Amino acid sequence: MNKLYIIGTFDTKGPELDYAATVARAAGAAVTTVDVSTTATHAAADFGPAAVAACHPDGASAVLGLTDRGAAVNAMAEALTRFLASREDIAGVMGLGGSGNTALVTHAMRALPIGVPKLMLSTVASGNTAPYVGPNDIAMMYSVVDIAGLNRVSRRVIGNAVHAAVGMATLAAPESAADKPAVGMTMFGVTTPCVTRIREQLEAEYDIAVFHATGTGGQSMEKLAESGFLTGMIDVTTTEVPDHLFGGVFPCTDDRFGAAIRTRLPYVGSVGAVDMVNFGAMDTVPERYRGRTLYVHNEQVTLMRTTPGESRDIGRFIVERLNRMDGPTAFLLPLKGVSAIDAAGQPFHDPAADEALFETIRAGFVAGPRRRLVELDLHINDPAFAEAVVDAYHSLLA
């Protein structure tokens, strides 16, 4: 029987973790307890700190006995990530604790595939949970009182959290025989006409999942690809790259495009909305950018036009990763503009900046039997460009 893993620091939260395990077993779950304390403990967890720490790439000594608590927690988080990856009987994972334990356990949770139940009962779950959750399906539950002793409040809250975790771990979501192959797509407001046309042409044969390219959106698409939910990606909106490179509010990470590299799934991409860096309201735009071409998208979003130099940096970031894609890959360049406000007559129309982007990708691209670059004398929102994307995706499957 697969098991619910209950994880925490038994040196400071032993009674609470034992209570959680007792409630879970009473609810019918098989339970494995894991102690991720970074100090000496004699708790009777199924796996103690030494067993977890031994999974660190540099061995247990890189985790246990460190005098710097922050360094020890970070090292234990890496060890726990590898420990969980080695287990083949996980039905779900539940953590409970304060800020340190929340950071530690959710670090490991984020490495688990989408669909594996994950619940974190935490003292910090009522604030900004984005750093803990990221693009993953982690349920965060606020503990109300500190997890520092059992009382009438903590028993009820821990019990409710345990029953939620047990339910997720023991009651599998039903599969549908009608499910079609799933394809992920990225979209922004300024690429919506393109993505809408692609979706309309493909949704009869594919289950289309569209992701808003707001930093987390691209990460979510790639996480689902690596979790086995997607059969391919149509990544026409890569606007998170300039935000990552130049300090925008919707950034990707250095691992953008990593899922396509590692999974080798069919991948069609483009440069949608890379003509802009996204900021918040006008008064949040960094002082060094105040003299640039700015466009108020709405009162909460201000866009900055990228320069030719920045466009070359964007092109280098993208093409370096394209050249590492060994799966079926097509990348399309819309030579008449990459967003709704980059077309002729629009505020971000800048042929020199666009050409710097295109030329950088063109010059750096290494074609291969399964990897090709396609240049089209079209705007990204032209209907013919959407048709070309659909044709390219179909050709990758032939």
Coordinates of C-alpha atoms in Angstrom, one line a residue:
M1 CA 0.0 0.0 0.0
N2 CA 1.3 3.5 -0.9
K3 CA 1.7 5.7 2.1
L4 CA 1.1 9.3 3.3
Y5 CA 4.5 10.7 4.2
I6 CA 4.2 13.1 7.2
I7 CA 7.3 15.2 7.4
G8 CA 8.6 17.7 10.0
T9 CA 11.3 18.5 12.6
F10 CA 10.6 16.0 15.4
D11 CA 13.1 17.8 17.7
T12 CA 10.8 20.7 18.0
K13 CA 7.4 19.4 16.7
G14 CA 7.5 15.8 17.9
P15 CA 4.1 15.6 19.7
E16 CA 2.3 17.5 16.9
L17 CA 3.8 15.2 14.2
D18 CA 3.0 12.1 16.3
Y19 CA -0.6 13.3 16.7
A20 CA -0.9 13.9 12.9
A21 CA 0.3 10.4 12.2
T22 CA -2.2 8.9 14.8
V23 CA -5.1 10.8 13.2
A24 CA -4.0 9.7 9.7
R25 CA -3.8 6.0 10.7
A26 CA -7.2 6.2 12.4
A27 CA -8.6 7.6 9.2
G28 CA -7.3 4.5 7.4
A29 CA -4.1 5.7 5.8
A30 CA -0.8 3.9 5.8
V31 CA 1.7 6.4 7.2
T32 CA 5.5 6.9 7.0
T33 CA 7.0 9.6 9.2
V34 CA 10.1 11.4 8.3
D35 CA 12.2 13.5 10.7
V36 CA 14.1 16.4 9.0
S37 CA 15.6 17.8 12.2
T38 CA 19.1 19.3 11.8
T39 CA 20.0 18.7 15.4
A40 CA 20.3 15.6 17.5
T41 CA 16.9 13.9 18.1
H42 CA 15.8 10.6 19.5
A43 CA 12.3 10.7 18.0
A44 CA 10.9 7.4 16.8
A45 CA 10.2 8.5 13.2
D46 CA 10.2 5.8 10.5
F47 CA 13.1 7.7 8.9
G48 CA 15.4 9.8 11.0
P49 CA 17.6 12.8 10.1
A50 CA 20.6 10.6 9.3
A51 CA 18.7 8.5 6.8
V52 CA 17.5 11.6 5.0
A53 CA 20.8 13.5 5.2
A54 CA 22.6 10.5 3.6
C55 CA 20.8 11.4 0.4
H56 CA 22.6 14.7 0.1
P57 CA 25.0 14.5 -2.8
D58 CA 27.9 15.4 -0.5
G59 CA 26.8 12.9 2.2
A60 CA 25.2 13.3 5.7
S61 CA 28.1 15.4 7.0
A62 CA 27.1 18.2 4.6
V63 CA 23.8 18.4 6.5
L64 CA 24.1 17.4 10.1
G65 CA 26.3 19.2 12.6
L66 CA 26.4 22.5 10.7
T67 CA 26.5 25.4 13.1
D68 CA 24.7 27.8 10.7
R69 CA 21.0 26.9 11.0
G70 CA 20.1 28.5 7.6
A71 CA 22.8 26.5 5.8
A72 CA 21.7 23.3 7.6
V73 CA 18.0 23.8 6.6
N74 CA 19.0 24.4 3.0
A75 CA 21.2 21.3 2.9
M76 CA 18.4 19.2 4.5
A77 CA 16.0 20.5 1.9
E78 CA 18.3 19.2 -0.8
A79 CA 18.6 15.9 0.9
L80 CA 14.8 15.6 1.4
T81 CA 14.3 16.3 -2.2
R82 CA 16.5 13.4 -3.2
F83 CA 15.1 11.2 -0.5
L84 CA 11.5 11.6 -1.8
A85 CA 12.7 11.1 -5.3
S86 CA 14.0 7.7 -4.3
R87 CA 10.8 6.5 -2.8
E88 CA 8.3 4.4 -4.8
D89 CA 5.5 4.2 -2.3
I90 CA 4.4 7.9 -2.0
A91 CA 0.6 8.3 -2.0
G92 CA 0.9 11.9 -0.7
V93 CA 3.1 14.2 1.3
M94 CA 2.1 16.3 4.3
G95 CA 4.3 18.8 6.2
L96 CA 3.7 20.9 9.2
G97 CA 5.8 23.5 10.9
G98 CA 7.0 27.1 11.0
S99 CA 8.8 29.2 8.5
G100 CA 12.0 27.1 8.4
N101 CA 10.2 23.8 8.1
T102 CA 7.8 25.2 5.5
A103 CA 10.8 26.3 3.3
L104 CA 12.4 22.9 3.8
V105 CA 9.5 20.7 3.1
T106 CA 8.0 22.7 0.2
H107 CA 11.4 22.8 -1.5
A108 CA 11.1 19.0 -1.7
M109 CA 7.4 19.1 -2.6
R110 CA 8.1 21.3 -5.6
A111 CA 10.3 18.6 -7.1
L112 CA 7.5 16.1 -7.0
P113 CA 5.3 15.6 -10.1
I114 CA 2.0 17.5 -10.5
G115 CA -0.8 15.3 -9.3
V116 CA 1.0 13.8 -6.2
P117 CA -1.0 15.2 -3.2
K118 CA 0.9 17.8 -1.3
L119 CA -0.3 19.7 1.8
M120 CA 1.7 22.0 4.0
L121 CA 0.2 23.1 7.3
S122 CA 2.1 26.2 8.1
T123 CA 2.3 29.3 10.4
V124 CA 3.2 31.4 7.3
A125 CA 0.4 30.2 5.0
S126 CA -1.7 33.4 5.4
G127 CA 0.9 35.6 3.7
N128 CA 2.6 35.5 0.3
T129 CA 2.8 31.8 -0.4
A130 CA 4.2 32.1 -4.0
P131 CA 7.9 31.3 -2.9
Y132 CA 6.7 28.1 -1.3
V133 CA 4.2 27.0 -4.0
G134 CA 5.7 28.2 -7.3
P135 CA 4.0 26.5 -10.3
N136 CA 3.0 23.4 -8.3
D137 CA -0.1 22.0 -6.8
I138 CA 0.8 22.5 -3.2
A139 CA -2.1 23.1 -0.8
M140 CA -1.1 25.6 1.9
M141 CA -3.2 25.7 5.1
Y142 CA -2.7 28.2 7.8
S143 CA -2.2 26.7 11.3
V144 CA -3.9 29.7 13.1
V145 CA -2.0 29.0 16.3
D146 CA 1.7 28.3 16.3
I147 CA 2.6 24.6 16.0
A148 CA 4.1 24.7 19.5
G149 CA 2.1 22.2 21.6
L150 CA -1.2 20.5 21.4
N151 CA -4.3 22.4 22.5
R152 CA -8.0 22.6 21.6
V153 CA -7.2 24.8 18.5
S154 CA -4.1 23.0 17.2
R155 CA -5.7 19.6 17.6
R156 CA -8.7 20.6 15.5
V157 CA -6.6 22.4 12.8
I158 CA -4.0 19.6 12.6
G159 CA -6.8 17.0 12.4
N160 CA -8.6 18.9 9.6
A161 CA -5.3 19.1 7.7
V162 CA -4.6 15.4 8.2
H163 CA -8.1 14.4 7.0
A164 CA -7.6 16.6 3.9
A165 CA -4.2 15.0 3.2
V166 CA -5.6 11.5 3.8
G167 CA -8.5 12.2 1.4
M168 CA -6.2 13.3 -1.4
A169 CA -3.8 10.4 -0.8
T170 CA -6.5 7.6 -0.7
L171 CA -9.2 8.8 -3.1
A172 CA -7.7 9.1 -6.6
A173 CA -9.3 11.6 -8.9
P174 CA -11.3 9.8 -11.7
E175 CA -9.7 9.4 -15.1
S176 CA -11.9 10.1 -18.2
A177 CA -11.8 7.8 -21.2
A178 CA -12.8 10.9 -23.2
D179 CA -9.5 12.7 -22.4
K180 CA -7.7 13.8 -25.5
P181 CA -3.9 14.3 -25.8
A182 CA -3.0 17.5 -23.9
V183 CA -1.1 20.4 -25.5
G184 CA 0.2 23.4 -23.5
M185 CA 0.1 26.8 -25.0
T186 CA 1.4 30.2 -23.7
M187 CA -0.5 33.4 -24.2
F188 CA -0.4 37.1 -23.3
G189 CA -3.0 39.8 -24.1
V190 CA -1.0 41.0 -27.0
T191 CA -0.8 37.5 -28.6
T192 CA -4.3 36.5 -27.9
P193 CA -5.6 36.6 -31.5
C194 CA -2.8 34.2 -32.5
V195 CA -3.3 31.8 -29.6
T196 CA -7.1 31.9 -30.0
R197 CA -6.9 30.9 -33.7
I198 CA -4.4 28.1 -32.9
R199 CA -6.6 26.8 -30.1
E200 CA -9.7 26.8 -32.2
Q201 CA -8.0 24.8 -34.9
L202 CA -6.6 22.2 -32.5
E203 CA -9.2 21.8 -29.8
A204 CA -11.2 19.2 -31.7
E205 CA -8.3 16.7 -31.5
Y206 CA -6.4 18.0 -28.5
D207 CA -7.1 19.0 -24.9
I208 CA -5.7 22.5 -25.0
A209 CA -4.3 24.1 -21.8
V210 CA -3.5 27.8 -22.1
F211 CA -1.1 29.4 -19.7
H212 CA -0.9 33.1 -19.1
A213 CA 2.7 34.0 -19.5
T214 CA 3.2 35.8 -16.2
G215 CA 6.3 34.0 -15.0
T216 CA 4.5 31.3 -13.1
G217 CA 2.4 30.5 -16.2
G218 CA 5.4 29.3 -18.2
Q219 CA 6.8 27.4 -15.2
S220 CA 3.4 25.7 -14.8
M221 CA 3.3 24.6 -18.4
E222 CA 6.8 23.2 -18.1
K223 CA 6.1 21.5 -14.8
L224 CA 3.0 19.8 -16.3
A225 CA 5.2 18.6 -19.3
E226 CA 7.7 17.0 -16.9
S227 CA 4.9 15.5 -14.8
G228 CA 3.6 13.6 -17.9
F229 CA 0.4 15.6 -18.4
L230 CA 1.3 17.1 -21.7
T231 CA 2.0 15.5 -25.1
G232 CA 3.5 18.7 -26.6
M233 CA 4.0 22.4 -26.2
I234 CA 3.1 25.4 -28.5
D235 CA 5.1 28.1 -26.8
V236 CA 4.4 31.1 -28.9
T237 CA 4.5 33.7 -26.1
T238 CA 8.0 33.8 -24.5
T239 CA 7.6 37.3 -23.0
E240 CA 8.8 36.0 -19.6
V241 CA 12.4 36.0 -21.0
P242 CA 12.9 39.8 -21.2
D243 CA 11.3 40.2 -17.7
H244 CA 13.9 37.7 -16.4
L245 CA 16.8 39.4 -18.1
F246 CA 15.8 43.0 -17.3
G247 CA 14.0 43.1 -14.0
G248 CA 10.3 42.8 -15.1
V249 CA 7.5 41.6 -12.8
F250 CA 6.7 38.4 -14.8
P251 CA 10.0 36.7 -15.1
C252 CA 10.8 33.1 -16.0
T253 CA 13.9 31.4 -14.5
D254 CA 17.1 30.3 -16.1
D255 CA 15.4 27.0 -16.6
R256 CA 12.9 28.4 -19.1
F257 CA 12.6 25.9 -22.0
G258 CA 14.3 23.2 -19.8
A259 CA 11.2 20.9 -19.9
A260 CA 11.4 20.8 -23.7
I261 CA 15.1 20.0 -23.5
R262 CA 14.7 17.2 -21.0
T263 CA 11.4 15.6 -22.1
R264 CA 12.0 15.9 -25.8
L265 CA 8.3 16.5 -26.4
P266 CA 7.2 18.1 -29.6
Y267 CA 7.8 21.8 -29.3
V268 CA 6.7 24.7 -31.4
G269 CA 7.9 28.1 -30.2
S270 CA 8.0 31.7 -31.2
V271 CA 8.9 35.2 -29.9
G272 CA 5.5 36.4 -28.9
A273 CA 5.6 39.6 -26.8
V274 CA 9.4 39.7 -26.3
D275 CA 9.3 43.3 -27.4
M276 CA 8.3 44.3 -23.9
V277 CA 9.3 44.2 -20.3
N278 CA 6.4 44.3 -17.8
F279 CA 6.3 46.5 -14.7
G280 CA 3.5 47.5 -12.4
A281 CA 1.9 50.9 -12.2
M282 CA 3.9 53.8 -13.8
D283 CA 5.4 54.9 -10.5
T284 CA 7.0 51.4 -10.0
V285 CA 9.1 51.6 -13.1
P286 CA 12.8 51.7 -12.0
E287 CA 14.3 55.1 -12.3
R288 CA 16.9 53.9 -14.8
Y289 CA 14.1 53.1 -17.3
R290 CA 12.0 56.3 -16.9
G291 CA 13.3 57.8 -20.1
R292 CA 12.5 54.8 -22.2
T293 CA 9.5 54.1 -24.5
L294 CA 6.8 53.2 -22.0
Y295 CA 3.2 52.1 -22.6
V296 CA 0.5 52.1 -20.0
H297 CA -1.4 48.9 -20.6
N298 CA -3.7 49.6 -17.6
E299 CA -3.3 51.4 -14.3
Q300 CA -1.5 48.4 -12.8
V301 CA 0.7 47.4 -15.8
T302 CA 3.3 49.5 -17.6
L303 CA 5.2 48.0 -20.6
M304 CA 8.7 49.1 -21.7
R305 CA 9.9 48.6 -25.3
T306 CA 13.1 46.5 -25.6
T307 CA 16.0 48.1 -27.4
P308 CA 18.1 46.4 -30.1
G309 CA 20.8 45.6 -27.5
E310 CA 18.3 44.0 -25.2
S311 CA 16.7 42.2 -28.1
R312 CA 20.1 40.6 -28.9
D313 CA 20.4 39.4 -25.3
I314 CA 16.9 37.9 -25.5
G315 CA 17.8 36.2 -28.8
R316 CA 20.9 34.7 -27.3
F317 CA 19.0 33.4 -24.2
I318 CA 16.4 31.7 -26.5
V319 CA 18.7 30.3 -29.2
E320 CA 21.1 28.7 -26.7
R321 CA 18.3 26.7 -25.3
L322 CA 16.7 25.9 -28.7
N323 CA 20.0 24.3 -29.7
R324 CA 19.8 21.9 -26.8
M325 CA 16.4 20.6 -27.8
D326 CA 16.8 17.1 -29.3
G327 CA 13.1 16.4 -29.6
P328 CA 10.9 17.4 -32.6
T329 CA 11.3 21.2 -32.6
A330 CA 10.2 24.1 -34.8
F331 CA 10.7 27.8 -33.9
L332 CA 8.8 30.4 -36.0
L333 CA 9.9 34.0 -36.4
P334 CA 7.1 36.5 -37.4
L335 CA 9.2 39.1 -39.3
K336 CA 6.4 41.8 -39.3
G337 CA 6.0 42.0 -35.5
V338 CA 5.9 40.0 -32.3
S339 CA 2.9 41.6 -30.5
A340 CA -0.2 43.6 -31.0
I341 CA 1.6 46.8 -30.1
D342 CA 4.7 46.0 -32.2
A343 CA 2.8 46.1 -35.6
A344 CA 3.3 49.0 -38.0
G345 CA 1.7 52.2 -36.7
Q346 CA 1.6 50.9 -33.1
P347 CA 3.6 52.4 -30.2
F348 CA 6.2 49.6 -30.0
H349 CA 6.9 49.3 -33.7
D350 CA 10.7 49.2 -33.9
P351 CA 12.0 47.3 -36.9
A352 CA 15.6 47.7 -35.8
A353 CA 14.9 46.1 -32.4
D354 CA 13.0 43.3 -34.1
E355 CA 15.7 42.7 -36.6
A356 CA 18.3 42.5 -33.9
L357 CA 16.3 39.8 -32.2
F358 CA 15.7 37.9 -35.5
E359 CA 19.3 38.1 -36.6
T360 CA 20.7 36.9 -33.3
I361 CA 18.4 33.8 -33.4
R362 CA 19.1 33.3 -37.1
A363 CA 22.9 33.5 -36.7
G364 CA 23.0 31.3 -33.6
F365 CA 20.5 28.6 -34.6
V366 CA 21.9 25.2 -35.3
A367 CA 19.5 23.2 -37.5
G368 CA 19.2 19.5 -37.2
P369 CA 17.1 16.5 -38.4
R370 CA 14.5 17.3 -35.8
R371 CA 15.1 21.0 -35.2
R372 CA 14.2 23.8 -37.7
L373 CA 13.9 27.5 -37.8
V374 CA 11.0 29.0 -39.9
E375 CA 10.9 32.7 -40.9
L376 CA 7.6 34.1 -42.1
D377 CA 6.9 37.5 -43.5
L378 CA 3.9 37.9 -41.3
H379 CA 2.8 39.5 -38.0
I380 CA 2.4 37.1 -35.1
N381 CA -1.4 37.9 -35.0
D382 CA -2.0 37.4 -38.7
P383 CA -4.3 34.4 -39.3
A384 CA -1.7 32.9 -41.6
F385 CA 0.8 32.8 -38.8
A386 CA -1.5 30.8 -36.6
E387 CA -2.1 28.5 -39.6
A388 CA 1.7 28.1 -39.9
V389 CA 2.0 27.2 -36.2
V390 CA -0.6 24.5 -36.5
D391 CA 1.0 23.1 -39.7
A392 CA 4.4 23.1 -37.9
Y393 CA 3.0 21.2 -34.9
H394 CA 1.3 18.6 -37.1
S395 CA 4.5 18.2 -39.1
L396 CA 6.5 17.4 -35.9
L397 CA 4.1 14.4 -35.3
A398 CA 4.4 13.0 -38.8

